[in-house]
Amino acid sequence: GAGVSQSPSNKVTEKGKDVELRCDPISGHTALYWYRQRLGQGLEFLIYFQGNSAPDKSGLPSDRFSAERTGESVSTLTIQRTQQEDSAVYLCASSYGLGSYEQYFGPGTRLTVT
Amino acid sequence: QKEVEQNSGPLSVPEGAIASLNCTYSDRGSQSFFWYRQYSGKSPELIMSIYSNGDKEDGRFTAQLNKASQYVSLLIRDSQPSDSATYLCAVNPGGATNKLIFGTGTLLAVQP
């Protein structure tokens, strides 16, 4: 079946602009995750959704970052007033519900802030 | 700070040899352990999960877990040039979250 999809695949934005990144999880997966990977570095956890609620948002780096999920499906990650340090690949993953931790990743959105 | 540590490599092995990748973690409460493969410019791909002490085999891959030593490893038998990639160790710390904490990865280079 279809995997996790993300859009856009690439986004170039000017410093100070807002951006929205989208994630479509695997059908039937109730858990959804956002991670960030800076160039040459490991993955950093940002936020975890179970259904439409976010029991763990401990990785969001500042109040400029927010995320929502609707209909237990699509999620959007919004970054307001982007800074150059926000440049990274933003990865979305999904898994079956509570207790299942095998996470499957989408192709990512490469964000470049100029 | 809950950490997952890996040797960054590169680990260079000849084609056909066994590649051994290692990972240690700091949180004793960790419950679930994963190995992902990441090719350059691509997203991570899940290759193994392991939840209990011992070995778990899947094709050419064997994951080994020792919770007492807080150590997890991945063996790749009959290594192929196509196995050349960065291997990421990931750990779920347990509790109320499903998040994964990732190591920075080990770069494996299989020489033809």
mmCIF file of C-alpha atoms in Angstrom:
data_model
loop_
_atom_site.group_PDB
_atom_site.id
_atom_site.type_symbol
_atom_site.label_atom_id
_atom_site.label_comp_id
_atom_site.label_asym_id
_atom_site.label_seq_id
_atom_site.Cartn_x
_atom_site.Cartn_y
_atom_site.Cartn_z
ATOM 1 C CA GLY A 1 0.000 0.000 0.000
ATOM 2 C CA ALA A 2 0.943 3.649 -0.060
ATOM 3 C CA GLY A 3 3.577 4.850 2.329
ATOM 4 C CA VAL A 4 3.857 8.102 4.242
ATOM 5 C CA SER A 5 3.735 11.085 1.927
ATOM 6 C CA GLN A 6 4.990 14.600 2.580
ATOM 7 C CA SER A 7 4.695 17.869 0.733
ATOM 8 C CA PRO A 8 6.364 19.897 -0.498
ATOM 9 C CA SER A 9 9.526 17.884 -1.096
ATOM 10 C CA ASN A 10 11.575 21.073 -1.115
ATOM 11 C CA LYS A 11 10.830 24.518 0.242
ATOM 12 C CA VAL A 12 13.000 27.612 0.019
ATOM 13 C CA THR A 13 11.818 30.563 2.064
ATOM 14 C CA GLU A 14 13.121 33.884 3.215
ATOM 15 C CA LYS A 15 14.017 34.491 6.820
ATOM 16 C CA GLY A 16 10.994 35.766 8.718
ATOM 17 C CA LYS A 17 8.370 34.067 6.546
ATOM 18 C CA ASP A 18 5.984 31.384 7.775
ATOM 19 C CA VAL A 19 5.967 27.886 6.274
ATOM 20 C CA GLU A 20 3.586 24.935 6.431
ATOM 21 C CA LEU A 21 4.702 21.363 5.910
ATOM 22 C CA ARG A 22 2.231 18.567 5.301
ATOM 23 C CA CYS A 23 2.237 14.881 6.152
ATOM 24 C CA ASP A 24 -0.135 12.094 5.082
ATOM 25 C CA PRO A 25 0.392 8.962 7.197
ATOM 26 C CA ILE A 26 -0.032 5.349 6.144
ATOM 27 C CA SER A 27 -3.723 4.473 6.068
ATOM 28 C CA GLY A 28 -4.803 2.958 9.374
ATOM 29 C CA HIS A 29 -1.874 4.358 11.346
ATOM 30 C CA THR A 30 -3.210 6.330 14.299
ATOM 31 C CA ALA A 31 0.156 7.575 15.568
ATOM 32 C CA LEU A 32 2.106 10.271 13.726
ATOM 33 C CA TYR A 33 5.490 11.823 14.465
ATOM 34 C CA TRP A 34 7.559 14.753 13.283
ATOM 35 C CA TYR A 35 11.365 14.720 13.418
ATOM 36 C CA ARG A 36 14.011 17.122 12.166
ATOM 37 C CA GLN A 37 17.398 16.223 10.697
ATOM 38 C CA ARG A 38 19.954 18.961 10.250
ATOM 39 C CA LEU A 39 22.711 18.406 7.713
ATOM 40 C CA GLY A 40 25.110 15.720 8.886
ATOM 41 C CA GLN A 41 23.289 15.214 12.174
ATOM 42 C CA GLY A 42 20.949 12.729 13.762
ATOM 43 C CA LEU A 43 17.177 12.852 13.935
ATOM 44 C CA GLU A 44 15.619 15.100 16.578
ATOM 45 C CA PHE A 45 12.114 14.317 17.803
ATOM 46 C CA LEU A 46 9.669 17.214 17.583
ATOM 47 C CA ILE A 47 6.125 16.022 18.351
ATOM 48 C CA TYR A 48 4.001 12.873 18.579
ATOM 49 C CA PHE A 49 0.285 12.585 17.830
ATOM 50 C CA GLN A 50 -1.986 9.790 18.964
ATOM 51 C CA GLY A 51 -5.173 10.347 17.024
ATOM 52 C CA ASN A 52 -5.721 14.099 16.939
ATOM 53 C CA SER A 53 -4.108 14.834 20.298
ATOM 54 C CA ALA A 54 -0.429 15.409 21.019
ATOM 55 C CA PRO A 55 0.620 13.648 24.228
ATOM 56 C CA ASP A 56 4.268 14.543 23.654
ATOM 57 C CA LYS A 57 5.324 17.851 22.158
ATOM 58 C CA SER A 58 8.506 18.062 24.202
ATOM 59 C CA GLY A 59 10.778 18.345 21.157
ATOM 60 C CA LEU A 60 9.304 21.511 19.663
ATOM 61 C CA PRO A 61 12.283 23.896 19.842
ATOM 62 C CA SER A 62 10.370 27.147 20.371
ATOM 63 C CA ASP A 63 6.907 28.670 20.277
ATOM 64 C CA ARG A 64 7.491 29.439 16.609
ATOM 65 C CA PHE A 65 6.830 25.762 15.944
ATOM 66 C CA SER A 66 3.343 24.295 16.078
ATOM 67 C CA ALA A 67 1.605 21.261 14.648
ATOM 68 C CA GLU A 68 -1.900 20.000 14.293
ATOM 69 C CA ARG A 69 -3.606 16.869 13.098
ATOM 70 C CA THR A 70 -7.171 16.540 11.892
ATOM 71 C CA GLY A 71 -9.404 13.566 11.189
ATOM 72 C CA GLU A 72 -6.738 11.224 12.584
ATOM 73 C CA SER A 73 -5.020 11.642 9.265
ATOM 74 C CA VAL A 74 -3.189 14.597 7.774
ATOM 75 C CA SER A 75 -0.850 16.668 9.913
ATOM 76 C CA THR A 76 0.671 20.069 9.285
ATOM 77 C CA LEU A 77 3.798 21.432 10.921
ATOM 78 C CA THR A 78 3.924 25.223 10.918
ATOM 79 C CA ILE A 79 7.050 27.264 11.489
ATOM 80 C CA GLN A 80 6.457 30.972 12.022
ATOM 81 C CA ARG A 81 9.033 33.691 11.437
ATOM 82 C CA THR A 82 11.564 31.212 10.053
ATOM 83 C CA GLN A 83 15.224 31.542 11.012
ATOM 84 C CA GLN A 84 18.290 30.195 9.229
ATOM 85 C CA GLU A 85 18.785 27.587 11.950
ATOM 86 C CA ASP A 86 15.423 26.106 10.958
ATOM 87 C CA SER A 87 17.023 24.847 7.731
ATOM 88 C CA ALA A 88 16.826 21.058 7.862
ATOM 89 C CA VAL A 89 14.971 18.054 6.502
ATOM 90 C CA TYR A 90 11.662 17.638 8.288
ATOM 91 C CA LEU A 91 10.636 13.998 8.460
ATOM 92 C CA CYS A 92 7.215 12.613 9.255
ATOM 93 C CA ALA A 93 6.641 9.045 10.401
ATOM 94 C CA SER A 94 3.590 7.006 11.314
ATOM 95 C CA SER A 95 2.859 3.815 13.206
ATOM 96 C CA TYR A 96 -0.062 1.722 14.361
ATOM 97 C CA GLY A 97 -1.649 2.823 17.616
ATOM 98 C CA LEU A 98 -0.544 2.884 21.176
ATOM 99 C CA GLY A 99 1.953 0.163 21.992
ATOM 100 C CA SER A 100 3.269 -0.225 18.476
ATOM 101 C CA TYR A 101 6.501 1.599 17.984
ATOM 102 C CA GLU A 102 7.604 0.558 14.508
ATOM 103 C CA GLN A 103 7.692 3.881 12.755
ATOM 104 C CA TYR A 104 7.767 4.273 8.987
ATOM 105 C CA PHE A 105 9.146 7.463 7.524
ATOM 106 C CA GLY A 106 8.071 9.619 4.638
ATOM 107 C CA PRO A 107 10.544 11.089 2.133
ATOM 108 C CA GLY A 108 10.890 14.346 4.069
ATOM 109 C CA THR A 109 10.640 18.037 3.256
ATOM 110 C CA ARG A 110 13.923 19.848 2.760
ATOM 111 C CA LEU A 111 13.532 23.371 4.146
ATOM 112 C CA THR A 112 16.056 26.037 3.271
ATOM 113 C CA VAL A 113 15.795 29.439 4.929
ATOM 114 C CA THR A 114 17.746 32.149 3.109
ATOM 115 C CA GLN B 1 19.745 13.667 29.075
ATOM 116 C CA LYS B 2 18.689 10.349 27.567
ATOM 117 C CA GLU B 3 21.224 9.367 24.956
ATOM 118 C CA VAL B 4 21.877 6.830 22.270
ATOM 119 C CA GLU B 5 25.490 6.492 21.220
ATOM 120 C CA GLN B 6 27.029 5.029 18.103
ATOM 121 C CA ASN B 7 30.482 5.086 16.588
ATOM 122 C CA SER B 8 30.243 7.407 13.593
ATOM 123 C CA GLY B 9 32.630 5.308 11.500
ATOM 124 C CA PRO B 10 33.194 4.878 8.685
ATOM 125 C CA LEU B 11 33.191 1.130 9.165
ATOM 126 C CA SER B 12 34.784 -0.430 6.124
ATOM 127 C CA VAL B 13 34.283 -4.139 5.394
ATOM 128 C CA PRO B 14 35.016 -6.227 2.298
ATOM 129 C CA GLU B 15 32.165 -7.650 0.261
ATOM 130 C CA GLY B 16 30.950 -10.951 1.721
ATOM 131 C CA ALA B 17 32.185 -10.207 5.255
ATOM 132 C CA ILE B 18 30.118 -9.693 8.408
ATOM 133 C CA ALA B 19 29.534 -6.081 9.403
ATOM 134 C CA SER B 20 29.007 -5.466 13.117
ATOM 135 C CA LEU B 21 27.339 -2.229 14.215
ATOM 136 C CA ASN B 22 27.010 -1.280 17.865
ATOM 137 C CA CYS B 23 24.879 1.049 19.947
ATOM 138 C CA THR B 24 24.628 1.882 23.647
ATOM 139 C CA TYR B 25 21.826 3.715 25.411
ATOM 140 C CA SER B 26 21.634 5.484 28.727
ATOM 141 C CA ASP B 27 18.019 5.012 29.877
ATOM 142 C CA ARG B 28 17.530 1.683 31.674
ATOM 143 C CA GLY B 29 13.764 2.005 31.254
ATOM 144 C CA SER B 30 14.005 1.759 27.468
ATOM 145 C CA GLN B 31 11.705 -0.885 26.060
ATOM 146 C CA SER B 32 12.013 -1.000 22.302
ATOM 147 C CA PHE B 33 14.983 -0.854 19.970
ATOM 148 C CA PHE B 34 15.238 -0.316 16.242
ATOM 149 C CA TRP B 35 17.738 -0.232 13.440
ATOM 150 C CA TYR B 36 17.160 2.026 10.451
ATOM 151 C CA ARG B 37 19.168 2.262 7.258
ATOM 152 C CA GLN B 38 19.570 5.675 5.644
ATOM 153 C CA TYR B 39 21.057 6.103 2.204
ATOM 154 C CA SER B 40 22.560 9.491 1.429
ATOM 155 C CA GLY B 41 19.830 12.022 0.651
ATOM 156 C CA LYS B 42 17.030 9.601 1.562
ATOM 157 C CA SER B 43 14.823 9.081 4.580
ATOM 158 C CA PRO B 44 15.395 6.321 7.180
ATOM 159 C CA GLU B 45 14.124 2.841 6.348
ATOM 160 C CA LEU B 46 13.226 0.429 9.153
ATOM 161 C CA ILE B 47 15.184 -2.807 8.909
ATOM 162 C CA MET B 48 14.940 -4.426 12.367
ATOM 163 C CA SER B 49 13.070 -4.102 15.632
ATOM 164 C CA ILE B 50 13.892 -5.937 18.866
ATOM 165 C CA TYR B 51 12.050 -5.875 22.174
ATOM 166 C CA SER B 52 13.546 -8.618 24.361
ATOM 167 C CA ASN B 53 17.018 -9.795 25.280
ATOM 168 C CA GLY B 54 18.746 -12.106 22.847
ATOM 169 C CA ASP B 55 19.027 -12.374 19.112
ATOM 170 C CA LYS B 56 16.494 -11.735 16.373
ATOM 171 C CA GLU B 57 17.277 -12.787 12.830
ATOM 172 C CA ASP B 58 15.728 -11.583 9.584
ATOM 173 C CA GLY B 59 17.468 -12.718 6.421
ATOM 174 C CA ARG B 60 21.052 -11.433 6.444
ATOM 175 C CA PHE B 61 20.362 -9.212 9.468
ATOM 176 C CA THR B 62 20.625 -10.171 13.149
ATOM 177 C CA ALA B 63 19.802 -7.754 15.939
ATOM 178 C CA GLN B 64 21.165 -8.476 19.409
ATOM 179 C CA LEU B 65 19.915 -6.898 22.629
ATOM 180 C CA ASN B 66 21.455 -6.968 26.099
ATOM 181 C CA LYS B 67 19.396 -4.806 28.458
ATOM 182 C CA ALA B 68 21.695 -5.431 31.436
ATOM 183 C CA SER B 69 24.604 -3.934 29.503
ATOM 184 C CA GLN B 70 22.339 -1.372 27.744
ATOM 185 C CA TYR B 71 23.720 -2.503 24.439
ATOM 186 C CA VAL B 72 22.160 -3.315 21.083
ATOM 187 C CA SER B 73 23.942 -4.432 17.950
ATOM 188 C CA LEU B 74 23.236 -5.230 14.315
ATOM 189 C CA LEU B 75 25.094 -7.878 12.353
ATOM 190 C CA ILE B 76 24.935 -7.915 8.569
ATOM 191 C CA ARG B 77 26.088 -11.191 7.047
ATOM 192 C CA ASP B 78 27.423 -11.525 3.503
ATOM 193 C CA SER B 79 27.726 -7.733 3.215
ATOM 194 C CA GLN B 80 27.031 -6.290 -0.220
ATOM 195 C CA PRO B 81 28.059 -2.929 -1.713
ATOM 196 C CA SER B 82 24.341 -2.064 -1.693
ATOM 197 C CA ASP B 83 24.464 -2.257 2.123
ATOM 198 C CA SER B 84 26.694 0.838 2.136
ATOM 199 C CA ALA B 85 24.668 3.419 4.055
ATOM 200 C CA THR B 86 24.342 5.055 7.459
ATOM 201 C CA TYR B 87 22.787 2.785 10.070
ATOM 202 C CA LEU B 88 20.771 4.526 12.775
ATOM 203 C CA CYS B 89 20.053 3.000 16.155
ATOM 204 C CA ALA B 90 16.801 4.216 17.725
ATOM 205 C CA VAL B 91 15.383 3.634 21.191
ATOM 206 C CA ASN B 92 11.939 4.192 22.657
ATOM 207 C CA PRO B 93 12.449 5.432 26.232
ATOM 208 C CA GLY B 94 9.132 4.071 27.452
ATOM 209 C CA GLY B 95 6.660 5.922 29.617
ATOM 210 C CA ALA B 96 3.793 7.779 28.013
ATOM 211 C CA THR B 97 5.517 8.565 24.750
ATOM 212 C CA ASN B 98 6.078 6.636 21.545
ATOM 213 C CA LYS B 99 8.945 8.887 20.474
ATOM 214 C CA LEU B 100 12.252 7.466 19.328
ATOM 215 C CA ILE B 101 15.634 8.775 20.365
ATOM 216 C CA PHE B 102 18.171 8.309 17.599
ATOM 217 C CA GLY B 103 21.894 7.879 17.614
ATOM 218 C CA THR B 104 23.884 9.874 15.109
ATOM 219 C CA GLY B 105 24.477 6.773 13.000
ATOM 220 C CA THR B 106 27.365 4.637 11.779
ATOM 221 C CA LEU B 107 28.480 4.959 8.175
ATOM 222 C CA LEU B 108 29.093 1.517 6.657
ATOM 223 C CA ALA B 109 31.173 1.159 3.499
ATOM 224 C CA VAL B 110 31.242 -2.269 1.851
ATOM 225 C CA GLN B 111 34.201 -2.558 -0.482
ATOM 226 C CA PRO B 112 33.680 -4.653 -3.665
#
